[in-house]
XYZ file of C-alpha atoms in Angstrom:
478
model
C 72.702 51.025 58.962
C 73.789 49.887 62.472
C 71.444 48.340 64.983
C 71.559 51.514 67.073
C 70.538 53.608 64.112
C 67.558 51.296 63.366
C 66.388 51.479 66.992
C 66.625 55.256 66.927
C 64.501 55.463 63.744
C 61.807 53.205 65.242
C 61.667 55.260 68.413
C 61.288 58.486 66.454
C 58.476 56.977 64.366
C 56.461 55.589 67.292
C 57.039 58.513 69.512
C 56.772 58.623 73.256
C 52.942 58.094 73.351
C 51.182 54.709 73.258
C 49.421 53.719 69.948
C 46.290 52.371 71.662
C 45.039 54.373 74.602
C 42.116 53.245 76.823
C 39.529 55.272 74.901
C 40.421 53.598 71.526
C 40.244 50.126 73.050
C 36.768 50.758 74.529
C 35.510 52.085 71.217
C 36.621 48.941 69.366
C 35.199 46.590 72.009
C 31.796 48.321 72.012
C 31.367 48.127 68.120
C 28.150 46.228 67.165
C 28.860 42.668 65.969
C 27.218 41.270 62.721
C 24.867 38.367 63.228
C 25.695 35.130 61.419
C 22.953 33.809 59.017
C 21.135 30.624 59.893
C 23.013 27.662 58.434
C 19.991 26.294 56.451
C 18.789 29.607 54.914
C 21.417 30.053 52.158
C 20.730 26.695 50.362
C 16.985 27.401 50.459
C 17.476 30.743 48.736
C 19.558 29.053 45.997
C 16.826 26.466 45.405
C 14.143 29.146 45.138
C 16.233 31.096 42.633
C 16.746 27.969 40.501
C 13.014 27.247 40.479
C 12.279 30.832 39.445
C 14.774 30.700 36.579
C 13.371 27.341 35.433
C 9.836 28.711 35.399
C 10.888 31.686 33.286
C 12.684 29.430 30.774
C 9.712 27.043 30.584
C 7.184 29.735 29.732
C 9.508 31.659 27.423
C 8.898 30.840 23.668
C 11.614 28.778 22.020
C 13.998 31.114 20.196
C 16.143 28.442 18.503
C 18.297 29.924 15.777
C 17.322 28.509 12.385
C 20.148 26.273 11.189
C 18.680 24.903 7.941
C 18.674 27.224 4.944
C 16.412 26.559 1.938
C 17.658 27.728 -1.467
C 14.752 28.508 -3.791
C 13.089 31.230 -5.808
C 9.920 29.210 -6.386
C 8.330 29.214 -2.905
C 6.477 31.796 -0.873
C 8.394 32.886 2.218
C 6.048 31.112 4.657
C 6.316 27.818 2.712
C 10.081 28.119 2.581
C 10.160 28.655 6.360
C 7.855 25.678 6.882
C 10.288 23.382 5.068
C 13.272 24.817 6.956
C 11.515 24.320 10.303
C 10.593 20.757 9.320
C 14.207 19.763 8.667
C 15.375 21.667 11.756
C 12.922 19.811 14.009
C 14.231 16.508 12.641
C 17.865 17.498 13.183
C 17.121 18.520 16.791
C 14.822 15.496 17.296
C 12.236 17.905 18.641
C 9.045 15.819 18.855
C 6.941 18.760 19.994
C 8.021 21.015 17.101
C 7.760 18.233 14.521
C 4.186 17.395 15.560
C 3.169 20.977 14.752
C 4.743 20.784 11.271
C 3.890 17.294 10.016
C 1.901 14.140 10.740
C 4.924 11.949 9.962
C 6.020 9.374 12.520
C 8.888 11.097 14.331
C 11.083 8.031 14.883
C 10.766 7.001 11.239
C 11.596 10.548 10.155
C 14.685 10.701 12.387
C 15.908 7.417 10.939
C 15.209 8.522 7.350
C 17.300 11.689 7.621
C 20.014 10.424 10.004
C 22.696 10.160 7.289
C 22.179 13.580 5.734
C 24.235 16.724 6.168
C 22.458 20.057 6.477
C 25.540 22.274 6.632
C 24.876 23.746 3.183
C 21.597 25.202 1.864
C 18.987 22.638 0.802
C 18.203 23.328 -2.850
C 14.657 23.051 -4.204
C 14.999 21.279 -7.564
C 11.386 21.191 -8.747
C 8.020 22.504 -7.565
C 4.571 21.372 -8.679
C 1.855 23.742 -7.483
C -1.800 22.664 -7.520
C -4.970 24.026 -5.952
C -4.621 21.912 -2.806
C -0.918 21.193 -2.448
C 2.662 21.965 -3.456
C 4.907 19.024 -4.286
C 8.599 19.705 -3.707
C 11.686 17.833 -4.784
C 14.756 18.848 -2.758
C 18.423 17.966 -3.095
C 20.003 16.441 0.025
C 23.592 15.332 0.468
C 25.234 12.461 2.347
C 28.884 11.460 1.985
C 29.274 13.432 -1.269
C 26.264 11.641 -2.768
C 23.212 13.661 -3.752
C 19.674 12.406 -3.165
C 16.238 13.667 -4.133
C 13.716 14.115 -1.316
C 9.997 14.548 -1.984
C 7.782 16.600 0.339
C 4.160 17.697 -0.098
C 2.820 20.873 1.515
C -0.897 20.571 2.307
C -2.115 24.121 1.726
C -5.271 23.827 3.834
C -3.571 22.262 6.853
C -0.352 24.222 6.450
C 1.618 21.043 7.193
C 4.096 18.801 5.417
C 3.124 15.323 4.251
C 5.877 12.746 3.836
C 5.658 9.158 2.650
C 8.440 7.521 4.672
C 7.904 4.240 2.815
C 9.058 5.913 -0.398
C 12.815 5.609 -0.730
C 14.906 8.499 -2.005
C 16.408 8.370 -5.476
C 19.875 9.487 -6.481
C 20.065 12.930 -8.064
C 22.206 13.394 -11.149
C 22.770 16.975 -12.220
C 24.232 15.960 -15.598
C 21.019 14.431 -16.884
C 20.997 12.901 -20.365
C 17.984 11.474 -22.154
C 18.145 7.875 -23.446
C 19.225 7.205 -27.004
C 16.130 5.057 -27.567
C 12.932 3.859 -25.938
C 12.057 0.174 -26.193
C 8.300 -0.400 -26.303
C 6.620 -3.360 -24.625
C 3.049 -3.703 -25.902
C 0.337 -5.286 -23.790
C -3.391 -5.819 -24.069
C -5.413 -2.817 -22.901
C -7.520 -3.357 -19.744
C -11.283 -3.766 -19.861
C -13.664 -1.070 -18.681
C -15.253 -2.097 -15.322
C -18.909 -3.170 -15.660
C -21.393 -1.850 -13.080
C -23.659 -4.738 -12.082
C -26.782 -4.438 -9.907
C -26.001 -0.791 -9.289
C -28.627 1.945 -9.533
C -27.375 5.268 -10.837
C -28.501 8.488 -9.203
C -29.277 10.469 -12.347
C -30.564 13.553 -10.528
C -28.858 16.474 -12.285
C -26.987 14.159 -14.678
C -26.299 15.073 -18.288
C -27.377 12.359 -20.740
C -25.884 12.168 -24.247
C -26.467 9.610 -27.017
C -23.350 8.527 -28.910
C -23.482 5.979 -31.774
C -26.151 3.803 -30.153
C -24.540 4.225 -26.727
C -25.512 6.555 -23.862
C -23.013 8.663 -21.949
C -24.108 9.666 -18.429
C -22.262 12.525 -16.746
C -23.236 12.428 -13.084
C -22.228 15.226 -10.670
C -20.507 14.055 -7.460
C -18.494 15.737 -4.702
C -15.258 14.497 -6.307
C -16.179 15.651 -9.833
C -18.164 14.360 -12.789
C -18.636 10.603 -12.827
C -18.841 9.318 -16.403
C -20.701 6.124 -17.218
C -21.135 4.661 -20.730
C -24.149 2.425 -21.416
C -23.815 -0.040 -24.311
C -26.643 -1.053 -26.679
C -26.862 -4.312 -24.730
C -27.571 -2.392 -21.526
C -24.169 -2.846 -19.875
C -22.957 0.163 -17.938
C -19.231 0.838 -17.980
C -17.447 2.848 -15.282
C -15.256 5.469 -17.002
C -14.093 6.962 -13.697
C -14.403 10.520 -12.339
C -13.101 13.565 -14.233
C -13.266 17.315 -13.684
C -16.470 19.358 -13.798
C -15.409 21.054 -17.007
C -17.195 20.366 -20.325
C -16.652 17.055 -22.097
C -15.790 16.567 -25.763
C -16.842 13.253 -27.324
C -15.212 12.159 -30.582
C -16.130 8.955 -32.353
C -13.861 7.129 -34.747
C -15.748 4.122 -36.058
C -18.830 2.722 -34.331
C -16.445 0.786 -32.096
C -14.195 3.725 -31.055
C -14.918 6.543 -28.592
C -12.664 9.346 -27.366
C -14.021 11.177 -24.314
C -11.965 14.256 -23.461
C -11.804 16.254 -20.250
C -11.416 19.823 -21.521
C -9.817 21.089 -18.306
C -6.644 18.999 -18.561
C -7.114 17.358 -21.995
C -7.171 13.904 -20.386
C -8.576 11.540 -22.993
C -10.303 8.232 -22.377
C -10.008 5.965 -25.425
C -12.672 3.238 -25.481
C -12.550 0.430 -28.055
C -15.043 -2.377 -28.620
C -12.866 -5.327 -29.618
C -13.653 -8.314 -31.810
C -15.143 -10.193 -28.836
C -17.580 -7.391 -28.059
C -15.726 -6.367 -24.887
C -14.818 -2.734 -24.191
C -11.167 -1.909 -23.611
C -10.090 1.403 -22.129
C -6.876 3.485 -21.914
C -6.573 6.992 -20.458
C -3.875 9.526 -21.286
C -3.234 13.146 -22.183
C -3.457 14.888 -25.543
C -1.952 18.318 -26.038
C -5.020 19.638 -27.828
C -8.738 18.877 -28.082
C -8.550 16.675 -31.105
C -7.594 13.134 -32.012
C -5.187 12.325 -34.842
C -3.919 8.850 -35.639
C -0.904 8.175 -37.842
C 0.030 5.532 -40.379
C 3.429 3.862 -40.213
C 5.531 1.725 -42.529
C 5.782 -1.155 -40.076
C 2.210 -1.666 -38.834
C -1.107 -2.059 -40.668
C -3.253 -0.207 -38.138
C -2.815 3.521 -37.365
C -1.204 4.525 -34.060
C -2.292 7.127 -31.508
C 0.342 8.921 -29.430
C -0.695 10.103 -25.965
C 1.690 12.440 -24.149
C 2.056 13.879 -20.655
C 3.965 12.318 -17.758
C 2.864 8.800 -18.761
C 3.079 8.795 -22.561
C 1.681 5.856 -24.492
C 1.525 4.430 -27.981
C -1.897 2.902 -28.676
C -2.900 0.793 -31.660
C -5.042 -2.172 -32.721
C -3.660 -5.639 -33.418
C -5.744 -8.709 -34.353
C -8.950 -6.996 -33.257
C -7.598 -6.097 -29.794
C -6.458 -2.729 -28.449
C -2.826 -2.824 -27.338
C -0.663 -0.111 -25.833
C 2.891 0.526 -24.631
C 4.077 2.917 -21.927
C 6.923 4.819 -23.584
C 8.864 5.330 -20.321
C 8.266 1.859 -18.885
C 11.587 0.285 -19.932
C 13.625 3.471 -20.171
C 15.255 3.448 -16.687
C 14.979 7.221 -16.524
C 16.946 9.225 -14.006
C 14.663 11.037 -11.544
C 10.873 10.654 -11.121
C 8.525 10.638 -14.104
C 7.194 14.019 -12.926
C 10.398 15.499 -14.368
C 9.552 14.248 -17.877
C 6.876 15.146 -20.388
C 6.180 14.300 -24.008
C 4.595 15.989 -26.973
C 3.538 14.148 -30.102
C 4.639 15.588 -33.435
C 2.998 13.377 -36.015
C 4.069 9.787 -35.324
C 7.194 11.182 -33.605
C 7.594 12.348 -30.007
C 9.483 15.147 -28.327
C 10.639 14.078 -24.860
C 11.222 16.963 -22.458
C 13.105 16.947 -19.168
C 12.505 19.871 -16.832
C 13.476 20.868 -13.325
C 13.247 24.419 -12.025
C 16.705 25.363 -13.298
C 17.353 22.948 -16.159
C 15.612 22.275 -19.475
C 16.392 19.515 -21.950
C 14.512 17.978 -24.859
C 15.184 15.381 -27.526
C 13.241 14.336 -30.595
C 12.519 10.639 -31.236
C 11.245 8.792 -34.300
C 9.832 5.321 -34.889
C 12.486 3.073 -36.400
C 10.536 -0.114 -35.664
C 7.189 -0.869 -34.102
C 8.885 -1.520 -30.748
C 11.549 1.194 -30.884
C 11.593 4.993 -30.640
C 15.095 6.195 -31.553
C 16.802 9.484 -30.739
C 16.966 11.552 -33.912
C 20.655 12.243 -33.178
C 21.348 8.523 -33.445
C 19.507 8.183 -36.752
C 21.733 10.639 -38.527
C 22.852 14.229 -38.795
C 20.170 16.784 -39.593
C 21.707 18.942 -42.284
C 21.354 22.706 -42.112
C 20.881 24.648 -45.365
C 20.511 28.401 -45.970
C 17.406 27.834 -48.104
C 15.575 26.387 -45.083
C 14.864 29.969 -44.037
C 13.423 31.191 -47.327
C 10.096 32.783 -46.313
C 10.197 30.815 -43.072
C 8.815 31.665 -39.622
C 10.134 30.230 -36.377
C 8.436 30.506 -32.984
C 9.688 30.190 -29.427
C 8.625 26.673 -28.418
C 7.575 27.768 -24.922
C 5.870 30.977 -26.061
C 4.457 30.879 -29.562
C 3.742 34.629 -29.385
C 7.471 35.251 -29.959
C 7.955 34.864 -33.698
C 10.809 35.518 -36.151
C 9.858 35.801 -39.835
C 12.596 35.470 -42.491
C 11.860 37.264 -45.769
C 14.066 38.867 -48.451
C 17.275 38.969 -46.372
C 15.335 40.493 -43.486
C 14.139 39.159 -40.121
C 10.947 40.610 -38.650
C 10.559 39.979 -34.929
C 7.273 40.264 -33.066
C 6.683 39.546 -29.391
C 5.236 40.759 -26.106
C 7.002 41.857 -22.939
C 5.995 40.499 -19.540
C 3.720 43.519 -19.133
C 1.981 42.725 -22.399
C 3.623 45.493 -24.447
C 4.019 44.623 -28.127
C 7.590 44.727 -29.457
C 8.422 44.695 -33.163
C 11.956 44.821 -34.538
C 13.541 44.409 -37.974
C 17.027 43.085 -38.725
C 18.362 43.838 -42.188
C 21.009 42.522 -44.581
C 20.686 39.017 -43.150
C 23.336 36.529 -44.278
C 23.130 32.806 -43.479
C 26.043 30.395 -43.548
C 25.765 26.750 -42.521
C 28.021 23.965 -41.346
C 26.737 20.475 -40.521
C 23.560 21.072 -38.476
C 24.226 24.714 -37.585
C 23.067 28.044 -39.040
C 25.307 31.107 -38.528
C 23.114 34.175 -39.048
C 24.488 37.730 -39.212
C 23.093 41.131 -40.123
C 23.506 44.887 -39.865
C 24.416 46.614 -36.584
C 26.331 43.592 -35.318
C 23.368 41.212 -35.352
C 24.540 37.620 -34.769
C 22.553 34.474 -34.053
C 23.563 30.809 -34.126
C 20.896 28.112 -34.398
C 21.434 24.366 -34.164
C 19.047 21.927 -35.770
C 18.253 19.289 -33.142
C 15.176 17.702 -34.778
C 13.317 17.929 -38.105
C 11.256 20.830 -36.704
C 13.289 21.959 -33.680
C 16.073 24.573 -33.492
C 18.087 25.655 -30.473
C 20.079 28.875 -29.976
C 23.258 29.586 -27.995
C 21.251 30.169 -24.796
C 19.477 26.823 -25.052
C 16.167 28.405 -26.083
C 14.240 26.149 -28.447
C 12.208 27.161 -31.487
C 9.857 25.309 -33.819
C 9.234 25.604 -37.532
C 5.817 24.744 -39.010
C 7.113 21.914 -41.217
C 9.891 19.336 -41.323
C 12.666 21.316 -43.021
C 13.556 18.295 -45.173
C 9.999 18.261 -46.556
C 10.170 21.816 -47.906
C 9.484 22.093 -51.665
C 12.712 22.094 -53.637
C 14.764 20.663 -50.770
C 16.468 17.436 -51.726
C 16.252 14.869 -48.948
C 19.680 13.364 -48.320
C 18.683 11.404 -45.237
């Protein structure tokens, strides 16, 4: 396009009239102008808005998303949340939140848990529920190492108690019981003598026992038990529950005072010097049985529970040994328990998802040895001739072997009685195992783990009423 053509196009577009006449110009000039805001007003408005937002955030409840997950089927939901909130407050170093959950010193708590990782759920390993509290053992992890933390929930206060002076122990999932327990005997302590102390016998129960007097005095903490000797000395036997007391006398110099609520037994012995020695422990039933051994002249008494003991007399003095004292057990003693079976013991390990038990026998006065180390327990088909076996944790579940038949009797969780019969029972054995079959595809494998203990494929343990090697007609090859 030439210059003349461009000029012609522009002229045709604009036309012969002016774009802005006088009337348009006046209209634009007379248009109302916007006023400019004061220079200091805009910052003031921003400040006021920030203050308003801050006030709303301050008075709005904290809606922090819960980061710590607790893995358990043994806690009520509110207790589980309490533990989760406790760990979360420590992770966030939230003093205000932590003070509502626990009385623990916050700085000590932050230091205690500083190395731990809470990315994965915290698993509750064991719970111990009592009237006033719940003791928890929880698995924590740091640098691929697992530790065991102990917390106590105070039910009345609804808060967590933590002893920060108590160090954490390593947690080993593949627990194995020791092959033997070495016993270290020591002289039993003497019962404390109350001197120049007047007893308030108002409401007390007074009982005469072999020339002695037992006072049972009610207190706020429980029943205070005091034994008065023929010489007039009063011995402090400590406070027990308010439940009835059973008193058993051995000789004139032996007294067994049992708390029937928990079967705690106080063994009192008047030694050759006329002093009274005292040991307290737990029996599994309200009776006292002592046992003779091949290696010691005096009979022995086995006390079980979390702190099992062997008690005996030597040279006119009462001596005792804590069975677990030299064992170097993995995990706290609360995970272990013992039952006495004659002069033998059955040591049980239990957390909330794992059960283990091993049977031990005296091999010397100072040694309890794992039955597996002593020798193989042979299984024989004739062991089940007219034999009954009971579930060791529920003696209402019983299997009775008779004439190639098994009769089963037990109760469901709702209390309904169940009875079943398995016929054409055949028993084959190899080493310490019984392979039991029957009609309709019945199959059951039992392993003999102790003279009176059997275990099935699921790890369920059963007891028989007698050492299988002591059955009539069974030759003992041990």
